[in-house]
Short mmCIF file of C-alpha atoms in Angstrom, two decimals:
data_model
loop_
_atom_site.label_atom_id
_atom_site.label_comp_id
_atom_site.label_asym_id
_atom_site.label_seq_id
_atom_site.Cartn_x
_atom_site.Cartn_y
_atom_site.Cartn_z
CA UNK A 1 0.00 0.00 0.00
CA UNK A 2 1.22 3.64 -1.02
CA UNK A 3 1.73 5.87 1.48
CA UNK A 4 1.08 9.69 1.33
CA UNK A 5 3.03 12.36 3.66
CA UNK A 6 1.54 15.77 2.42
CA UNK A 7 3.78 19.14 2.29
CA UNK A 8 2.29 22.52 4.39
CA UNK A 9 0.33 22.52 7.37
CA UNK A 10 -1.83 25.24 6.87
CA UNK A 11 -4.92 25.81 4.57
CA UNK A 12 -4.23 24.39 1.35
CA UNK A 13 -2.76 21.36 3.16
CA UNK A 14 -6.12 21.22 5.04
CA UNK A 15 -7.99 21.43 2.27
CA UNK A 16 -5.82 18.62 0.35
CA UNK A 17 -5.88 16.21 3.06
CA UNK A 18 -9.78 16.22 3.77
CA UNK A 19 -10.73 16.20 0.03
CA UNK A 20 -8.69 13.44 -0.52
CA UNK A 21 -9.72 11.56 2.57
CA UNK A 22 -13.25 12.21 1.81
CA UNK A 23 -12.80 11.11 -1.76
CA UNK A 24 -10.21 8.34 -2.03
CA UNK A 25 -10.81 6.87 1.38
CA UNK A 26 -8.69 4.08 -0.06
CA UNK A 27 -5.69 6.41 0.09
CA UNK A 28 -3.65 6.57 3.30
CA UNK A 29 -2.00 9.85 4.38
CA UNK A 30 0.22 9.43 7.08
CA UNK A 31 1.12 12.75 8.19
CA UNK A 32 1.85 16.79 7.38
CA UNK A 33 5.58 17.43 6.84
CA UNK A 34 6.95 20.86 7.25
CA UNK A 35 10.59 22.21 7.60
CA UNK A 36 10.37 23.49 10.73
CA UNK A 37 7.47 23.84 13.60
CA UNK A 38 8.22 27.59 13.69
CA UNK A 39 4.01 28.98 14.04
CA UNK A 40 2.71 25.21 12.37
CA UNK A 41 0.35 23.07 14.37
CA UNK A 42 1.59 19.64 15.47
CA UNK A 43 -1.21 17.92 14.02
CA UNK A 44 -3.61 18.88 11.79
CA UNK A 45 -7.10 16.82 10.46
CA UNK A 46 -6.41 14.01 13.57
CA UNK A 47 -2.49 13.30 12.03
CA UNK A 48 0.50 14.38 13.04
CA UNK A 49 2.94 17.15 11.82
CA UNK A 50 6.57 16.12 11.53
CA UNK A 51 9.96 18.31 10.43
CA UNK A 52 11.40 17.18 7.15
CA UNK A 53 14.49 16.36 9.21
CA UNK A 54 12.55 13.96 11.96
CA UNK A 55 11.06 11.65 9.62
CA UNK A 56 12.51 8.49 9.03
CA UNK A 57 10.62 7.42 6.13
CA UNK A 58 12.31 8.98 3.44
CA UNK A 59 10.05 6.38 0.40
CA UNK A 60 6.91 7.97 1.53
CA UNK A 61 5.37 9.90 -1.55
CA UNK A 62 5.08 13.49 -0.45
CA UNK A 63 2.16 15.33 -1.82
CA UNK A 64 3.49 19.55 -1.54
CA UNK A 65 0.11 21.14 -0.70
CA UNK A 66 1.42 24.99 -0.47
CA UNK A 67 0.94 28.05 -2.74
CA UNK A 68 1.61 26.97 -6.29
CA UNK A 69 4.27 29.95 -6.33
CA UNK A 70 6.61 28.14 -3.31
CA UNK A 71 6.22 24.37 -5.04
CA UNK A 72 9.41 24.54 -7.31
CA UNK A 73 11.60 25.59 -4.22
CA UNK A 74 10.17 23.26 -1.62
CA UNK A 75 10.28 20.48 -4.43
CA UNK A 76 14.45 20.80 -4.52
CA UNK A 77 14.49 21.37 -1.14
CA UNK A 78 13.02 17.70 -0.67
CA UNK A 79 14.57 16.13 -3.18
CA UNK A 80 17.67 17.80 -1.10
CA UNK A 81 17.06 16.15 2.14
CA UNK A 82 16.71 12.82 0.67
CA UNK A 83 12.71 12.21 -0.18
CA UNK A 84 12.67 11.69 -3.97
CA UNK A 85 9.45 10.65 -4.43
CA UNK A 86 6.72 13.82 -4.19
CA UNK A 87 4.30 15.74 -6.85
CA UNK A 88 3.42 19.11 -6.68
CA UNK A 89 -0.84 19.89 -5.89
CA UNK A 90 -1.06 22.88 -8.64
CA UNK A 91 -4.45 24.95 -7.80
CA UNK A 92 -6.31 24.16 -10.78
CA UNK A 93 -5.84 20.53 -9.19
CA UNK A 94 -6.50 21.68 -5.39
CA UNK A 95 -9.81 23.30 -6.60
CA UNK A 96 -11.18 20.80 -8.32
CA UNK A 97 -10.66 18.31 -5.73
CA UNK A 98 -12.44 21.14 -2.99
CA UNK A 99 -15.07 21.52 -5.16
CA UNK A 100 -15.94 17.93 -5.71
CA UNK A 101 -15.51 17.54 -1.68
CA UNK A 102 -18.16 19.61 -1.08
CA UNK A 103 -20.14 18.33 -3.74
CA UNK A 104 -19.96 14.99 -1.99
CA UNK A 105 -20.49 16.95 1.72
CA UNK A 106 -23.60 18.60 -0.26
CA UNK A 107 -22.74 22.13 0.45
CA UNK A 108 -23.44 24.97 -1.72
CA UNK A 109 -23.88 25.48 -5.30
CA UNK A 110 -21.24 25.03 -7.58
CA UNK A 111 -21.35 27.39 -10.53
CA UNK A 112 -19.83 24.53 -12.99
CA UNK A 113 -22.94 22.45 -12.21
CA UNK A 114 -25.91 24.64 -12.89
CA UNK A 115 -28.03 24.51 -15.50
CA UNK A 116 -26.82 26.62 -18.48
CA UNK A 117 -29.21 29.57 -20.17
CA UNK A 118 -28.84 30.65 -23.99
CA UNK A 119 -28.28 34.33 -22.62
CA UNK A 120 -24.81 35.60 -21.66
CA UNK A 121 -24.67 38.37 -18.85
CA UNK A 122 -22.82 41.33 -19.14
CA UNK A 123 -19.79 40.78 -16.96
CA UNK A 124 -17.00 44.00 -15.59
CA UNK A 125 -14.48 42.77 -13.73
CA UNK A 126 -11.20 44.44 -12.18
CA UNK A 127 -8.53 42.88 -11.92
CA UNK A 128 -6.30 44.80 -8.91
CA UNK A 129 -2.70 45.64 -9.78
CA UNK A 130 -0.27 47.33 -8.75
CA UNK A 131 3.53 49.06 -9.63
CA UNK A 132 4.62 46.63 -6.83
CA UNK A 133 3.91 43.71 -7.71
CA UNK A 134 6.11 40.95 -8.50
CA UNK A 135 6.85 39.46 -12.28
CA UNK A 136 4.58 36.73 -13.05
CA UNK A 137 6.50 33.34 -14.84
CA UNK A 138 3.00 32.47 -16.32
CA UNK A 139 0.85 35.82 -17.30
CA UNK A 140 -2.89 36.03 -16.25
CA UNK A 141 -4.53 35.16 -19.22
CA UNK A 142 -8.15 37.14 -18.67
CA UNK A 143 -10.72 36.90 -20.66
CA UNK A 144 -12.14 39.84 -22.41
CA UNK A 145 -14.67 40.90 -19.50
CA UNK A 146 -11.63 41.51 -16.89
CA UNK A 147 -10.09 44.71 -16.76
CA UNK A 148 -6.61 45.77 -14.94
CA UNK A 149 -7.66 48.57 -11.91
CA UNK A 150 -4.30 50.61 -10.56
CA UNK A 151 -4.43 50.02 -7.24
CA UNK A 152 -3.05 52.38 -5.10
CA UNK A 153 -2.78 54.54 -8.23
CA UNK A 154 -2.41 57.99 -6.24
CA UNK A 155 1.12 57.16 -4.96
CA UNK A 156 2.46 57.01 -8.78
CA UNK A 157 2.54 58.46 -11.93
CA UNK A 158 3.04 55.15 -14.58
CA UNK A 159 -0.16 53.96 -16.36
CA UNK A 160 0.44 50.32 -15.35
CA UNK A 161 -3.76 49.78 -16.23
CA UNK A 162 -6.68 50.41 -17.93
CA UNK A 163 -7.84 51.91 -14.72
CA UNK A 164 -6.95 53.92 -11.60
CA UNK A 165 -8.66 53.53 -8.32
CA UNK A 166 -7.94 57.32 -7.84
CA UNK A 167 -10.27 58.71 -10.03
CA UNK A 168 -13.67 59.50 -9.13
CA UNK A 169 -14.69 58.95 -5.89
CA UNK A 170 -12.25 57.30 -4.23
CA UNK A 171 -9.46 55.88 -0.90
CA UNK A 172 -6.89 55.06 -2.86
CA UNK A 173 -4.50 57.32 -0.76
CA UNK A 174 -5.16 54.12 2.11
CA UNK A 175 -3.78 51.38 0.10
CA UNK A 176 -0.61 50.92 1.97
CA UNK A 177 -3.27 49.30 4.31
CA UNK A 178 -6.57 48.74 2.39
CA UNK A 179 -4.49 46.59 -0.32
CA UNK A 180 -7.03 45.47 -2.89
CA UNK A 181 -9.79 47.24 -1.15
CA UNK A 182 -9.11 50.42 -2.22
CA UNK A 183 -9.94 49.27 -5.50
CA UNK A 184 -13.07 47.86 -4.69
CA UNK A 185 -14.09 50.65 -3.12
CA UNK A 186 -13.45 52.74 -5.87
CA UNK A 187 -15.95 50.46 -7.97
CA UNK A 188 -18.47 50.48 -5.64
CA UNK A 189 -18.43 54.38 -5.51
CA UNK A 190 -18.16 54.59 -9.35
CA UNK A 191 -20.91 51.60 -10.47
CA UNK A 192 -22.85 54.57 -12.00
CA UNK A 193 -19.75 55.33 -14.57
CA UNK A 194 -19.63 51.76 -16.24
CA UNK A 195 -21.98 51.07 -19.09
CA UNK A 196 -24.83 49.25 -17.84
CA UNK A 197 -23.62 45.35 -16.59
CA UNK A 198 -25.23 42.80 -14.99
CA UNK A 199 -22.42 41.96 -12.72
CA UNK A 200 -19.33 43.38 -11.53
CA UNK A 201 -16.73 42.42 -9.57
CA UNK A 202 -13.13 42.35 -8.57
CA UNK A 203 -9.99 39.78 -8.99
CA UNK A 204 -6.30 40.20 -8.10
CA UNK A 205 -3.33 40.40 -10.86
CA UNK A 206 -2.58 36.80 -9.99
CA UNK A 207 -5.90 35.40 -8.69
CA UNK A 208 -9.24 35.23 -10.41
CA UNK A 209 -11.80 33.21 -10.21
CA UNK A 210 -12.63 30.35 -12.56
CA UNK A 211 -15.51 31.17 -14.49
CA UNK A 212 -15.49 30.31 -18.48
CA UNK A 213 -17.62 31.57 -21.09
CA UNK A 214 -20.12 28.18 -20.30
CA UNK A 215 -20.72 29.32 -16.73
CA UNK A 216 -21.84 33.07 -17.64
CA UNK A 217 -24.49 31.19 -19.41
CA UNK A 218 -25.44 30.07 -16.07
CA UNK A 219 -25.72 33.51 -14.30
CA UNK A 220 -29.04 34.56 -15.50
CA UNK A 221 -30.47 31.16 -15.63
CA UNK A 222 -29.85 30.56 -12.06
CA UNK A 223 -30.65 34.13 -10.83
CA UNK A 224 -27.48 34.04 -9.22
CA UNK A 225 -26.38 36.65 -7.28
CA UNK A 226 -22.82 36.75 -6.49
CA UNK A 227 -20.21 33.90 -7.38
CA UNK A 228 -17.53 33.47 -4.40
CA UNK A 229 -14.37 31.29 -4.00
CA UNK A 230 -15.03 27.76 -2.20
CA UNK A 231 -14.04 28.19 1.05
CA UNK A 232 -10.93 27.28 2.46
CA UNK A 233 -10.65 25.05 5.59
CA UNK A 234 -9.13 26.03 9.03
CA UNK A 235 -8.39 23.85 11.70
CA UNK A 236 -10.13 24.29 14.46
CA UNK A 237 -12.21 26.56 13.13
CA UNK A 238 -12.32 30.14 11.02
CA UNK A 239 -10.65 32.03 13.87
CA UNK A 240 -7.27 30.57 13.14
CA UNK A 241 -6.88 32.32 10.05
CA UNK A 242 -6.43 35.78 11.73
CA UNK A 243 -4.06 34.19 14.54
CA UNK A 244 -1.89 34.03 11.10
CA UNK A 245 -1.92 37.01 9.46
CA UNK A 246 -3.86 39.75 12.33
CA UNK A 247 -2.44 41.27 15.42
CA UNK A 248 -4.91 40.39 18.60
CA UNK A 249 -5.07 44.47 19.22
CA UNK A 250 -6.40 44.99 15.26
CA UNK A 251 -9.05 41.82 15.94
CA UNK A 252 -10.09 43.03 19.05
CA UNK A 253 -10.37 46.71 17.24
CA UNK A 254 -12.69 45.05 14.26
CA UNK A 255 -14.81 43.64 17.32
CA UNK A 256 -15.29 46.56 18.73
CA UNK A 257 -16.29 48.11 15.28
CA UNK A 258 -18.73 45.79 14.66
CA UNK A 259 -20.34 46.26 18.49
CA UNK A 260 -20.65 49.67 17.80
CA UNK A 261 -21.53 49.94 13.75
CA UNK A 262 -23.00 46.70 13.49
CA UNK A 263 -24.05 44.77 16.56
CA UNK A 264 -26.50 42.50 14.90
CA UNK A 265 -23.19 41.05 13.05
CA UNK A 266 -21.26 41.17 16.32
CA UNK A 267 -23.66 38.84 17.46
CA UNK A 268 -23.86 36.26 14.69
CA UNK A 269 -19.85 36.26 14.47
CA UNK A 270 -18.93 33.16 17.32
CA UNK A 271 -21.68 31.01 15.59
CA UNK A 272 -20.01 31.91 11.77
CA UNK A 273 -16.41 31.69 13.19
CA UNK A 274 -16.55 28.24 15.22
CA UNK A 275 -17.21 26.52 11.79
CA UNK A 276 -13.94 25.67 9.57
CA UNK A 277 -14.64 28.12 6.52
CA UNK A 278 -13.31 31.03 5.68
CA UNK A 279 -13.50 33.30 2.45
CA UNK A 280 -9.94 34.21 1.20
CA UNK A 281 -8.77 36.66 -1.25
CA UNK A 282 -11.46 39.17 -1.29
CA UNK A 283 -12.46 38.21 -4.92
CA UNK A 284 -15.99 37.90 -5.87
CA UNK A 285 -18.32 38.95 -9.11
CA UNK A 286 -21.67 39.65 -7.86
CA UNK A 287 -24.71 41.80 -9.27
CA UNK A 288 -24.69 45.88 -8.96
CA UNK A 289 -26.93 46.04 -5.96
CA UNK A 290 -24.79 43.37 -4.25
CA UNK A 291 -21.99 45.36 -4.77
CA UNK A 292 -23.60 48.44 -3.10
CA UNK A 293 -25.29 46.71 -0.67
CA UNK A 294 -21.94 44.92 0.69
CA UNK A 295 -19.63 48.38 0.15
CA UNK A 296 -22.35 50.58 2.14
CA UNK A 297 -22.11 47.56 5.13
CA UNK A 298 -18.21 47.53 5.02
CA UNK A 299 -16.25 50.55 4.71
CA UNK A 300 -17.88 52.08 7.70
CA UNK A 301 -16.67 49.56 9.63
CA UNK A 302 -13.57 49.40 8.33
CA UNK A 303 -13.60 52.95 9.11
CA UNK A 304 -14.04 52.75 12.28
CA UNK A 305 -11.29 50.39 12.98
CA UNK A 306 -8.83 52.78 11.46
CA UNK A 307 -9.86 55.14 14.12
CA UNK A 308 -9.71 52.71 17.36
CA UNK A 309 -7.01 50.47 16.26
CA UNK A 310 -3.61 50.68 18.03
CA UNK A 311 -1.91 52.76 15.68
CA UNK A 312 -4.26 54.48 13.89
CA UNK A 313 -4.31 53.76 10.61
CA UNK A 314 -2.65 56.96 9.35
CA UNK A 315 -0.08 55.63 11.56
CA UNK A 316 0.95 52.77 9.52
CA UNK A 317 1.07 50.87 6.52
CA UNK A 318 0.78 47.12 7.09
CA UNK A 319 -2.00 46.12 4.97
CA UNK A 320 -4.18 44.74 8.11
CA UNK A 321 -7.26 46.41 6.66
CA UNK A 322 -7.21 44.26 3.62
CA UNK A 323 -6.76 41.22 5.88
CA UNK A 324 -9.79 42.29 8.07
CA UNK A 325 -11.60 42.28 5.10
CA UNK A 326 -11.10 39.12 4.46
CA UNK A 327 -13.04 38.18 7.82
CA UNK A 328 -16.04 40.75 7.09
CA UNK A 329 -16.34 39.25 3.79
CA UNK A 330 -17.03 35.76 5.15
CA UNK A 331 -19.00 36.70 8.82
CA UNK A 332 -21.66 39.23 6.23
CA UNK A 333 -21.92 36.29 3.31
CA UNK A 334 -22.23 33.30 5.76
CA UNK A 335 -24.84 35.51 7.76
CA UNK A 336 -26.57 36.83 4.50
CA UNK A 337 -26.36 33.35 2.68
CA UNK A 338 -29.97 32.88 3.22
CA UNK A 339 -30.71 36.19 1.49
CA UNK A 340 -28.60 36.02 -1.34
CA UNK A 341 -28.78 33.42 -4.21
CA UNK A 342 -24.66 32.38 -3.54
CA UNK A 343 -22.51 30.38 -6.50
CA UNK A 344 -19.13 28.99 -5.61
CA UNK A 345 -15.88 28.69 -7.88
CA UNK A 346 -12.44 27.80 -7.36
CA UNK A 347 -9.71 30.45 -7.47
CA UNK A 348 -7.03 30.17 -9.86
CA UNK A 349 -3.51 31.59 -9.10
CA UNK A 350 -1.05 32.84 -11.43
CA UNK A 351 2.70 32.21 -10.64
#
């Protein structure tokens, strides 16, 4: 019998191990490797986590379940310490397997499955960018409806896009903490500007959502109202993710945002955050009204922790906004799931 170690010990490790579990129960996975324990659990999905340099089995077939960008060094760097047998998880691999995981679990709708229409929707979607990101090896290839934004646009001169998120109404002044959010603030202020659409939305330079040409058939047919990634998986539960990337002082700051602007939602977070899902990415393509509806919910909040949090953020420039957002994305579309008609896709990633 073959025996499966997997790579990372975070999310997309997760997310590997329990798809595969759930569909290939015939499959044994042993264990999580990482290099060293550093912040990583020492188990993870009831198995243990082991340093590269602790396990003895070096013939176990490792399974490197990290972001597709890392892959090529972590691949030498076990081959390196003596495990020659592994394979990389690419995302277009990871997703699919997510998405037929929860397909099994029955949760949500997956876009790819619905019934298809004989009427395209009118799609405008913005692709965030920005002067400092990194080269890509392998270039977004977007389809026609996707359009480049400038985020952050007010802090250079170089036309890097189609679009700047400092025109019109707009933050972009606040990227150095809002990240991508500046952007998507500047299309919710400017939805009026865009030739009439029947859904907008907003990916990264190197993430975007997988929706072909076949699943915009779907849109109309379905009366769907916003398409979101598949949610990732965190062990115990959603609150781990911002143990990762959000000081205690800036959670503790969104809390008492939400008490204050939004109790109803301060109320509903435990019962959201003690489950294991979590929307990444802030990436999502949703009707105008959606759009509006979401914006005029968030950025006061997100407001509001500028002002309390510990600095203020005109103090700083450490993109915890656009990490926050992350978690007010997924506590107001778990808590609104009811009221909006929700499709799910897998993310694609760009290296």
């Amino acid at each position: 019998m073959v025996e499966y170690a997997i790579f990372g010990a975070r999310s997309v490790a997760l997310d590997v191990c329990k798809s595969l579990q759930t569909l290939y129960p015939e499959i044994t996975i042993v264990g999580f490797l990482v290099s060293k324990f550093g912040n990583n659990p020492r188990s993870l999905a009831g198995l243990p986590v082991f340093e590269v340099d602790d396990y003895p089995n070096k013939d176990v077939h490792v399974l490197i379940a990290t972001s597709e960008d890392i892959q090529g060094n972590l691949s030498n760097y076990l081959h390196e310490s003596g495990f020659h047998n592994h394979t990389c998880i690419p995302t277009a691999v990871e997703i699919e397997l997510m998405e037929k995981y929860y397909t099994k679990l029955g949760l949500w709708n997956s876009l790819h499955s619905l019934p298809r229409g004989d009427e395209f929707a009118q799609l405008k979607v913005f692709s965030a960018k920005s002067g400092k990101d990194r080269p890509l090896c392998n270039i977004a290839n977007f389809p026609n409806w996707v359009h480049y934004v400038h985020a952050g646009a007010t802090f250079s001169n170089e036309n890097i896009a189609e679009y700047r998120d400092d025109e019109g109404e707009s933050i972009s002044y606040k990227n150095r903490n809002y990240c991508e959010m500046t952007a998507f603030y500047w299309m919710w202020k400017n939805l009026k500007s865009f030739a009439p659409v029947d859904y907008v939305g907003l990916f990264h330079y190197r993430r975007m959502l997988d929706i072909s040409d076949d699943d915009i058939l779907a849109l109309k047919k379905n009366d769907i109202d916003i398409v979101l990634p598949y949610p990732m998986l965190h062990e115990p539960n959603a609150y781990e993710h911002h143990t990762r990337y959000i000081k205690e002082s800036d959670w503790e700051a969104m809390l008492r945002a939400l008490r204050e602007v939004r109790p109803e939602y301060y109320e509903a977070l435990d019962d959201i955050f003690s489950k294991p899902y979590f929307y990444n990415y802030n990436m999502m393509v949703a009707r105008p009204r959606v759009i509006e509806e979401y914006g005029e919910w968030l950025f006061p909040i997100l407001e509001r922790i500028e002002e309390i949090s510990t600095p203020k953020g005109c103090e700083r420039s450490d993109r915890y906004i656009g990490y926050l957002s992350e978690s007010l994305t997924t506590l107001y579309f778990f808590h609104n799931a009811e009221r909006y008609n929700i499709a799910h896709t897998g993310r694609l990633m760009f290296t």
